[in-house]
XYZ file of N, CA and C in Angstrom:
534
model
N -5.165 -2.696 12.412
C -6.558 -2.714 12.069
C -7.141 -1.308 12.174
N -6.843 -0.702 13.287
C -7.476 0.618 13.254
C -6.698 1.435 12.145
N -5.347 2.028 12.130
C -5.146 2.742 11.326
C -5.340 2.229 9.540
N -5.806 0.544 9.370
C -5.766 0.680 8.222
C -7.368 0.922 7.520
N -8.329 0.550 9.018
C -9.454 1.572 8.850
C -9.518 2.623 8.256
N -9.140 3.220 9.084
C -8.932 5.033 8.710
C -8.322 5.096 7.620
N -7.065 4.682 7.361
C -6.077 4.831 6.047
C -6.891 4.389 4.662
N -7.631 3.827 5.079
C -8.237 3.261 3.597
C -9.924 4.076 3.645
N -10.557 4.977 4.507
C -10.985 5.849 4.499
C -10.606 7.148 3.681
N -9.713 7.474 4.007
C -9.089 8.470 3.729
C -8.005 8.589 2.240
N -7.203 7.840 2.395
C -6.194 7.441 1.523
C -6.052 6.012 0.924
N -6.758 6.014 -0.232
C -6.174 4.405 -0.821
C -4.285 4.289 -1.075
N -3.802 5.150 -1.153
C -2.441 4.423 -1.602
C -1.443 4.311 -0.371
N -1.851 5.203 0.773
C -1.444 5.223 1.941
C -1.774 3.708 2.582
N -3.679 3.323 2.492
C -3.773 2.246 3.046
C -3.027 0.503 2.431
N -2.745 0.887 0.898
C -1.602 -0.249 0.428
C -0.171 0.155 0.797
N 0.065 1.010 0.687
C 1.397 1.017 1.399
C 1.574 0.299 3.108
N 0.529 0.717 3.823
C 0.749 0.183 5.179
C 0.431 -1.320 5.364
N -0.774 -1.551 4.513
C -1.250 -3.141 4.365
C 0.292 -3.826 3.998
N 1.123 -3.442 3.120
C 2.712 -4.099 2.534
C 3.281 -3.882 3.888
N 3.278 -3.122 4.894
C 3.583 -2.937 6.061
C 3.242 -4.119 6.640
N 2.531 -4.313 6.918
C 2.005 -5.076 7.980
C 2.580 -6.629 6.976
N 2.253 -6.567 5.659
C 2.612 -7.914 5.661
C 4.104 -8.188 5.850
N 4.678 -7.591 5.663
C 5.953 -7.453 6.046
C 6.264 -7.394 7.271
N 5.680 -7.524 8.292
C 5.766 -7.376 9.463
C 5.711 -8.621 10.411
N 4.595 -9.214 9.709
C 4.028 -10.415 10.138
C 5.050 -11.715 9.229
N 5.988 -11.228 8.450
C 6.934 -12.297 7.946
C 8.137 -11.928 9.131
N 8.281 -10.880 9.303
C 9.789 -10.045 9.933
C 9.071 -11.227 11.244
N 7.864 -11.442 11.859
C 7.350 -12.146 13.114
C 7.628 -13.780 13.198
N 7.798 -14.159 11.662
C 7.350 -15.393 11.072
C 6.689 -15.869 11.509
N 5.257 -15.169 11.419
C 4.101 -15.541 11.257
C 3.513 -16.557 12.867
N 4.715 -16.375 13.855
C 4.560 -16.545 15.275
C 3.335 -15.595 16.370
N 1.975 -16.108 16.359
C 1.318 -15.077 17.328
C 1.910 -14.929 18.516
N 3.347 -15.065 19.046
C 3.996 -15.154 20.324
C 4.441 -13.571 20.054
N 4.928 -13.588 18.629
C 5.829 -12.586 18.420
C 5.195 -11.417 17.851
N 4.352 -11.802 16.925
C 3.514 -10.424 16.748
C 2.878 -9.973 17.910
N 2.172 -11.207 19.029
C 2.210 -10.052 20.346
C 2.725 -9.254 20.856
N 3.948 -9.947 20.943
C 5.212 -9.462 21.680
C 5.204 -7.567 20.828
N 5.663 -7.745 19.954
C 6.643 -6.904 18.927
C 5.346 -5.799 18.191
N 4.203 -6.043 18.034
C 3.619 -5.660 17.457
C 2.184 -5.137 18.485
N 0.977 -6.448 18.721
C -0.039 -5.519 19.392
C 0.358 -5.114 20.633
N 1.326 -5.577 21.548
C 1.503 -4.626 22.547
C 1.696 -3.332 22.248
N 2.368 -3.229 21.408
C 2.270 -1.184 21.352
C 1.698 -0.509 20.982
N 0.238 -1.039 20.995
C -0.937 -0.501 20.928
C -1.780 -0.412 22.092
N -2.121 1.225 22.054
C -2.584 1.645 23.780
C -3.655 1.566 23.653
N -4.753 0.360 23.347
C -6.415 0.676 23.291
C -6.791 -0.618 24.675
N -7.489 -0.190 24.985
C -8.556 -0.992 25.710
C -8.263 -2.650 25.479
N -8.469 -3.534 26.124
C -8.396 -4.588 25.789
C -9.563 -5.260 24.821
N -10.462 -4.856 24.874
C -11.508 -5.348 23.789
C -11.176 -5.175 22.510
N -10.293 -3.610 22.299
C -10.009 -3.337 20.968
C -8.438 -4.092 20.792
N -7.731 -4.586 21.861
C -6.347 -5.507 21.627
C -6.933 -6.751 20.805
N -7.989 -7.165 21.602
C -8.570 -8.303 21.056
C -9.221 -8.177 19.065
N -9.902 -6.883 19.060
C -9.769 -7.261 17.578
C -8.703 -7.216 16.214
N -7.485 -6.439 16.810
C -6.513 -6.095 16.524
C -6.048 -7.314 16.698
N -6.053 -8.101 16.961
C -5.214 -9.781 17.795
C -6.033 -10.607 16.321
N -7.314 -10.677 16.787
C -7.837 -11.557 15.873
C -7.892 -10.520 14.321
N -7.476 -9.628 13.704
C -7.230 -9.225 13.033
C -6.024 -9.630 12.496
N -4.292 -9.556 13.554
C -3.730 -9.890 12.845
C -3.958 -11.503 12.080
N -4.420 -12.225 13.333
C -4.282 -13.676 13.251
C -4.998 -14.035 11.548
N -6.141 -13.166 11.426
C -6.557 -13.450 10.115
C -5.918 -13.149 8.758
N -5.325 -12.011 8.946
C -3.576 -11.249 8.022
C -2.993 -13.216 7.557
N -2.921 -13.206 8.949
C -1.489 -14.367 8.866
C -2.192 -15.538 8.120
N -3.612 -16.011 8.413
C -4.463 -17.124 7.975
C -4.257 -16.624 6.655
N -4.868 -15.963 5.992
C -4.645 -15.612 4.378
C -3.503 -15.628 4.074
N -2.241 -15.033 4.751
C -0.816 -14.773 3.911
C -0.871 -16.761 3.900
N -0.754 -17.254 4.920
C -0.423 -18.706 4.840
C -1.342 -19.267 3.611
N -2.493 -19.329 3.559
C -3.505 -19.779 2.688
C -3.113 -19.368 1.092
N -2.658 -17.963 1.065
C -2.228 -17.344 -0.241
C -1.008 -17.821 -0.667
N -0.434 -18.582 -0.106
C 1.250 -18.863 -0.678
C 1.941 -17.639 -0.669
N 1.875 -16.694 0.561
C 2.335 -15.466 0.370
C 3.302 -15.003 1.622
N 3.730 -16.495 1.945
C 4.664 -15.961 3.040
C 6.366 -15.477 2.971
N 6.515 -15.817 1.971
C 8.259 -15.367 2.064
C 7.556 -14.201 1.259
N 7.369 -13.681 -0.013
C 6.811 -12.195 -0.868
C 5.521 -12.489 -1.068
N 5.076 -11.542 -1.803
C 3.771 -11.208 -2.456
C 3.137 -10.394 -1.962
N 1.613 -10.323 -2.240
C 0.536 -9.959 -1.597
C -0.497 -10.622 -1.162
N -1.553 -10.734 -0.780
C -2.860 -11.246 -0.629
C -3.905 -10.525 -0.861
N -4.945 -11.376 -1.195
C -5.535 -11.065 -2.685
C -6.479 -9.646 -2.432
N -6.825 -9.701 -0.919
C -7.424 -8.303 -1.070
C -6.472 -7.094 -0.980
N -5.452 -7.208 -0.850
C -4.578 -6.119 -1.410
C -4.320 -6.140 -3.128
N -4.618 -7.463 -3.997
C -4.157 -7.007 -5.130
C -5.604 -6.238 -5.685
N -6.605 -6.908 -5.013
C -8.121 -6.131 -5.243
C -7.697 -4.969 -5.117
N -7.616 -4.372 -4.448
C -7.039 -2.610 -4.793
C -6.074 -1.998 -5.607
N -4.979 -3.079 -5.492
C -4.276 -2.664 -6.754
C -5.465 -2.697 -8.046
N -6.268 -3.760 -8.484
C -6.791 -3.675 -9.392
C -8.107 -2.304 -9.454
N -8.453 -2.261 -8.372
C -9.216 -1.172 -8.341
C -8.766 0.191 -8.748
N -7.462 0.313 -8.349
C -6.799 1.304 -8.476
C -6.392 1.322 -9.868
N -5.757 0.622 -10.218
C -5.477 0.578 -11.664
C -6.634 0.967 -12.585
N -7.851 0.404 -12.298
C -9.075 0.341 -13.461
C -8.954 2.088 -13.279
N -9.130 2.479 -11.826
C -9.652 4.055 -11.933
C -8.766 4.707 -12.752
N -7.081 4.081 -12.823
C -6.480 5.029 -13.457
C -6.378 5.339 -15.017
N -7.077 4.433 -15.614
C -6.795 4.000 -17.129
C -8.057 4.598 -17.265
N -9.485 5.248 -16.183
C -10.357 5.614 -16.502
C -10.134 7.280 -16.603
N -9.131 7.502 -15.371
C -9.018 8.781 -15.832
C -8.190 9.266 -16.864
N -7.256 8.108 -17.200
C -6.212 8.782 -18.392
C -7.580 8.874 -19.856
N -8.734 8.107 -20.002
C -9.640 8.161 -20.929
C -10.636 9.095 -20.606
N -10.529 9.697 -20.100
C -11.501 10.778 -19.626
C -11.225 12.197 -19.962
N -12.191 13.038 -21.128
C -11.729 14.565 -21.334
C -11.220 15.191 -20.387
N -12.536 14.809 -18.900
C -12.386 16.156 -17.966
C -10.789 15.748 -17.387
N -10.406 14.796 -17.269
C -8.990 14.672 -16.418
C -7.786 15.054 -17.233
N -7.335 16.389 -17.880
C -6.700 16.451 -18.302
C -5.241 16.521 -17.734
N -5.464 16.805 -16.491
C -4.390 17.266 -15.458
C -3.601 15.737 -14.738
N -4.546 15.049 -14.916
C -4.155 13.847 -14.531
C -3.529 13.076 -15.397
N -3.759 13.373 -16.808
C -3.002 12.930 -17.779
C -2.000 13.525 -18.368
N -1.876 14.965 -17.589
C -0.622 15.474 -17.514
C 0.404 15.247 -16.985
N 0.334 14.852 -15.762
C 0.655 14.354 -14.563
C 1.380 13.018 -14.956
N 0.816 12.692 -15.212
C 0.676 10.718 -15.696
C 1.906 10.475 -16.543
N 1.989 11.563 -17.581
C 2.669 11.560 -19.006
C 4.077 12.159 -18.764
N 3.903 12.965 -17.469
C 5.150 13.429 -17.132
C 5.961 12.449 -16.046
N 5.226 11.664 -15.376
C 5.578 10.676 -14.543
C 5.855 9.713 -15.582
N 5.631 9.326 -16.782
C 5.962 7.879 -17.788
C 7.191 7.721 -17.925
N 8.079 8.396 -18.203
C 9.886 8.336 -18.245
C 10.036 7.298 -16.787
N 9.807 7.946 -15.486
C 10.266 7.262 -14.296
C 9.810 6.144 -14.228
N 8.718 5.371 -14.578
C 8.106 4.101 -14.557
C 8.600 3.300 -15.448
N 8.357 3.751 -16.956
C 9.319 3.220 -17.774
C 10.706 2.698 -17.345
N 11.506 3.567 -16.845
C 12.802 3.296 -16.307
C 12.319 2.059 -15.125
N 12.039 2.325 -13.985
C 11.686 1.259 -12.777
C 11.323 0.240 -13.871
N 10.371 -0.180 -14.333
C 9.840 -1.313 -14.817
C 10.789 -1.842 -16.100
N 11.853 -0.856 -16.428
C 13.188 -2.129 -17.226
C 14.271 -2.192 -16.239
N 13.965 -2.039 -15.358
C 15.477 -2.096 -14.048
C 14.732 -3.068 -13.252
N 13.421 -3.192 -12.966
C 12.880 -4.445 -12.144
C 12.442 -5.544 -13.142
N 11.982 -5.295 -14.459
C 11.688 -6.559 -15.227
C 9.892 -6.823 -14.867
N 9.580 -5.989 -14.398
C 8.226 -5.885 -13.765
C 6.966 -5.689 -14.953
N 7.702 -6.415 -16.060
C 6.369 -6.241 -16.934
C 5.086 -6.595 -16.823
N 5.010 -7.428 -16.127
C 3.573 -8.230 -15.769
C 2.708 -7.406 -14.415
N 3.274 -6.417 -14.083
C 2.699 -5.737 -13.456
C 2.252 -4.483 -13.480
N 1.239 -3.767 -13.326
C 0.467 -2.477 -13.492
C 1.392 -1.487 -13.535
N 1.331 0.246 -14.461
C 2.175 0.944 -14.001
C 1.427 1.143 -12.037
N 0.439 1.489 -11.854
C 0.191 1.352 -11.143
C 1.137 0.662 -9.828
N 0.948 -0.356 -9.878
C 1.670 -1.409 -8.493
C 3.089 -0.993 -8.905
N 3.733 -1.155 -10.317
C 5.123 -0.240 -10.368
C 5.051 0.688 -9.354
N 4.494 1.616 -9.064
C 4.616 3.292 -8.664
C 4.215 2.876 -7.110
N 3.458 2.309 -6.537
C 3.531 1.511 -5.382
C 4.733 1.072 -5.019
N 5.226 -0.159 -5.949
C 6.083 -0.790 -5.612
C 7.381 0.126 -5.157
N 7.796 1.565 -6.200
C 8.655 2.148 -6.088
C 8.897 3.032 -4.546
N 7.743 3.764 -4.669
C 7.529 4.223 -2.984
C 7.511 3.367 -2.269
N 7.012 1.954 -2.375
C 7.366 1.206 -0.656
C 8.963 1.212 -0.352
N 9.688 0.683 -1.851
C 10.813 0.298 -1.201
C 11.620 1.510 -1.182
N 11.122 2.804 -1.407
C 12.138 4.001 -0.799
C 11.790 4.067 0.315
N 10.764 3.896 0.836
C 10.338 4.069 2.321
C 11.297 3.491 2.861
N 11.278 1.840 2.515
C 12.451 0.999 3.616
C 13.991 1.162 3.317
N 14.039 1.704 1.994
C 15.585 2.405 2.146
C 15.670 3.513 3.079
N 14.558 4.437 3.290
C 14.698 5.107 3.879
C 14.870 5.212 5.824
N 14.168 4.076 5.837
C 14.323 3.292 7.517
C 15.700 2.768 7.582
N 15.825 1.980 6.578
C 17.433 1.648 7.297
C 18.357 2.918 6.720
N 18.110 3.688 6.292
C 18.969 4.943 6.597
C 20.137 4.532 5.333
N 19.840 3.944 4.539
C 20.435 3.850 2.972
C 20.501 5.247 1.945
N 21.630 5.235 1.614
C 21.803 6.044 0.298
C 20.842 6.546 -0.765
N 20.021 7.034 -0.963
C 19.337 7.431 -2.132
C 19.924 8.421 -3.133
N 20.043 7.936 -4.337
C 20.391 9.459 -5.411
C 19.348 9.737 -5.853
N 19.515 11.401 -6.233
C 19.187 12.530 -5.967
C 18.294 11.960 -7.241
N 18.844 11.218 -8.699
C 17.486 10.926 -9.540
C 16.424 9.434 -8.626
N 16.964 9.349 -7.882
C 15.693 8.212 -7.567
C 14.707 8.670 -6.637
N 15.365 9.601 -5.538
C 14.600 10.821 -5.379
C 13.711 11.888 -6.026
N 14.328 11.999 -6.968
C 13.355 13.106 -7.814
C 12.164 12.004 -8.853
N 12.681 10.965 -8.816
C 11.481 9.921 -9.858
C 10.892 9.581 -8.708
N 10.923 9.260 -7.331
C 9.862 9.357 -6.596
C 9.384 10.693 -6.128
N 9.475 11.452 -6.184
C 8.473 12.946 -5.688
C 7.595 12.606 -6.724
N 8.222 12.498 -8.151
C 7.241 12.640 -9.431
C 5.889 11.221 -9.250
N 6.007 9.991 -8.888
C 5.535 9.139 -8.874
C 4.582 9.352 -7.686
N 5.006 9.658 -6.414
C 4.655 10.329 -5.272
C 3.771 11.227 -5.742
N 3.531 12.246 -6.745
C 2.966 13.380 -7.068
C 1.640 12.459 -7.890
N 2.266 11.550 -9.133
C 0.712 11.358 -9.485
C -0.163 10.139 -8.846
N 0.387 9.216 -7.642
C -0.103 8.414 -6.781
C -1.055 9.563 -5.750
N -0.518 10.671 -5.047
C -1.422 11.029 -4.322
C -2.474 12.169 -5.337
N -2.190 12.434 -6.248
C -3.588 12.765 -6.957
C -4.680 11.690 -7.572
N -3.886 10.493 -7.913
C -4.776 9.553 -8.071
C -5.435 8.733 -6.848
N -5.112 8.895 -5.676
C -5.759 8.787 -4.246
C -6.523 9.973 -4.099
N -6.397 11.235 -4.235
C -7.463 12.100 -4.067
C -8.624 12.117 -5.039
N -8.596 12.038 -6.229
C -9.552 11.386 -7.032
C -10.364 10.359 -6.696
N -9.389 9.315 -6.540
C -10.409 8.431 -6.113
C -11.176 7.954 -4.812
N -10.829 9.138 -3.608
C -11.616 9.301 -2.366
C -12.873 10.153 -2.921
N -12.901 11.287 -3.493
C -13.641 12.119 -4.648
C -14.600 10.987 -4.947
N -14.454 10.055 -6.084
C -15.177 9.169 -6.668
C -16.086 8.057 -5.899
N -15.306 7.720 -4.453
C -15.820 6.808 -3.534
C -16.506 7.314 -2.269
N -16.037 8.601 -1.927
C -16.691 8.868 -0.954
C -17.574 10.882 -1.527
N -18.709 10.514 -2.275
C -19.122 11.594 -2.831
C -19.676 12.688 -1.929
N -19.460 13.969 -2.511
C -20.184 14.907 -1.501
C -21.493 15.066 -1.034
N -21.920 14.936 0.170
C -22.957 14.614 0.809
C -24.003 16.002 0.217
């Protein structure tokens, strides 16, 4: 709860990446508040008042994943709300004169998405959540300490490259200069 405060302050694609965290976390728990105690808010050093909203935080995670039909995969729905948010901003900046850089960016990243989205079959989904989707699961290749080649590496830096300009944009757009 706290860091996805902050994370979604700061960074929208950081704060969906960790939100897929957590839901993933709370399945790895199966969805046991014995075990997400156990495994999860204990290793958090705050005060007990703030254990407690972190507690009833996860518990509400888990109420929606259950409610959403989203317990073995998926998302829940206020995570796809950002995907969709995210998406709208991006189709706004690829239509936009002033963003030319972003549609540079974008156009040079299209080969790697293209590719991911005929190797996953992921047509029904955003390039957007594609380029999500691709960085989460290098992350967890990267935890269990799996093999990566050097092109799936280099199509994520590139994807990596126009996800965090399209997170800096759109902190820009949401949180304007005072």
């Amino acid at each position: 709860m706290i860091i996805a405060q902050q994370k979604r302050k700061e960074n929208i694609v950081e704060y969906l990446i960790y939100m897929w965290q957590v839901e993933d976390l709370i399945r790895a728990c199966r969805f046991d508040k014995n075990k997400i105690e156990e495994y999860i808010i204990s290793q958090y050093k705050q005060p007990e008042n703030i254990k407690r909203e972190i507690r009833r935080w996860f518990q509400e995670l888990t109420d929606m994943m259950r409610s959403e039909g989203v317990m073995e995969n998926g998302h829940i729905q206020i995570n796809k709300n950002v995907i969709t948010e995210l998406t709208d901003f991006h189709l706004r900046l690829l239509k936009s004169p002033q963003e030319s850089i972003y549609g540079a960016l974008y156009y040079k990243t299209l080969p790697a998405i293209v590719q991911l989205r005929s190797k996953s079959g992921g047509s029904d989904i955003s390039e957007i959540e594609t380029c999500l989707t691709a960085v989460y699961g290098y992350l967890l290749l990267k935890m269990q300490d799996k093999e990566i080649s050097s092109e799936t590496a280099e199509s994520i830096k590139q994807i990596s490259s126009l996800l965090a300009f399209l997170a800096a944009r759109f902190h820009e757009e949401e949180m304007p200069a005072q």
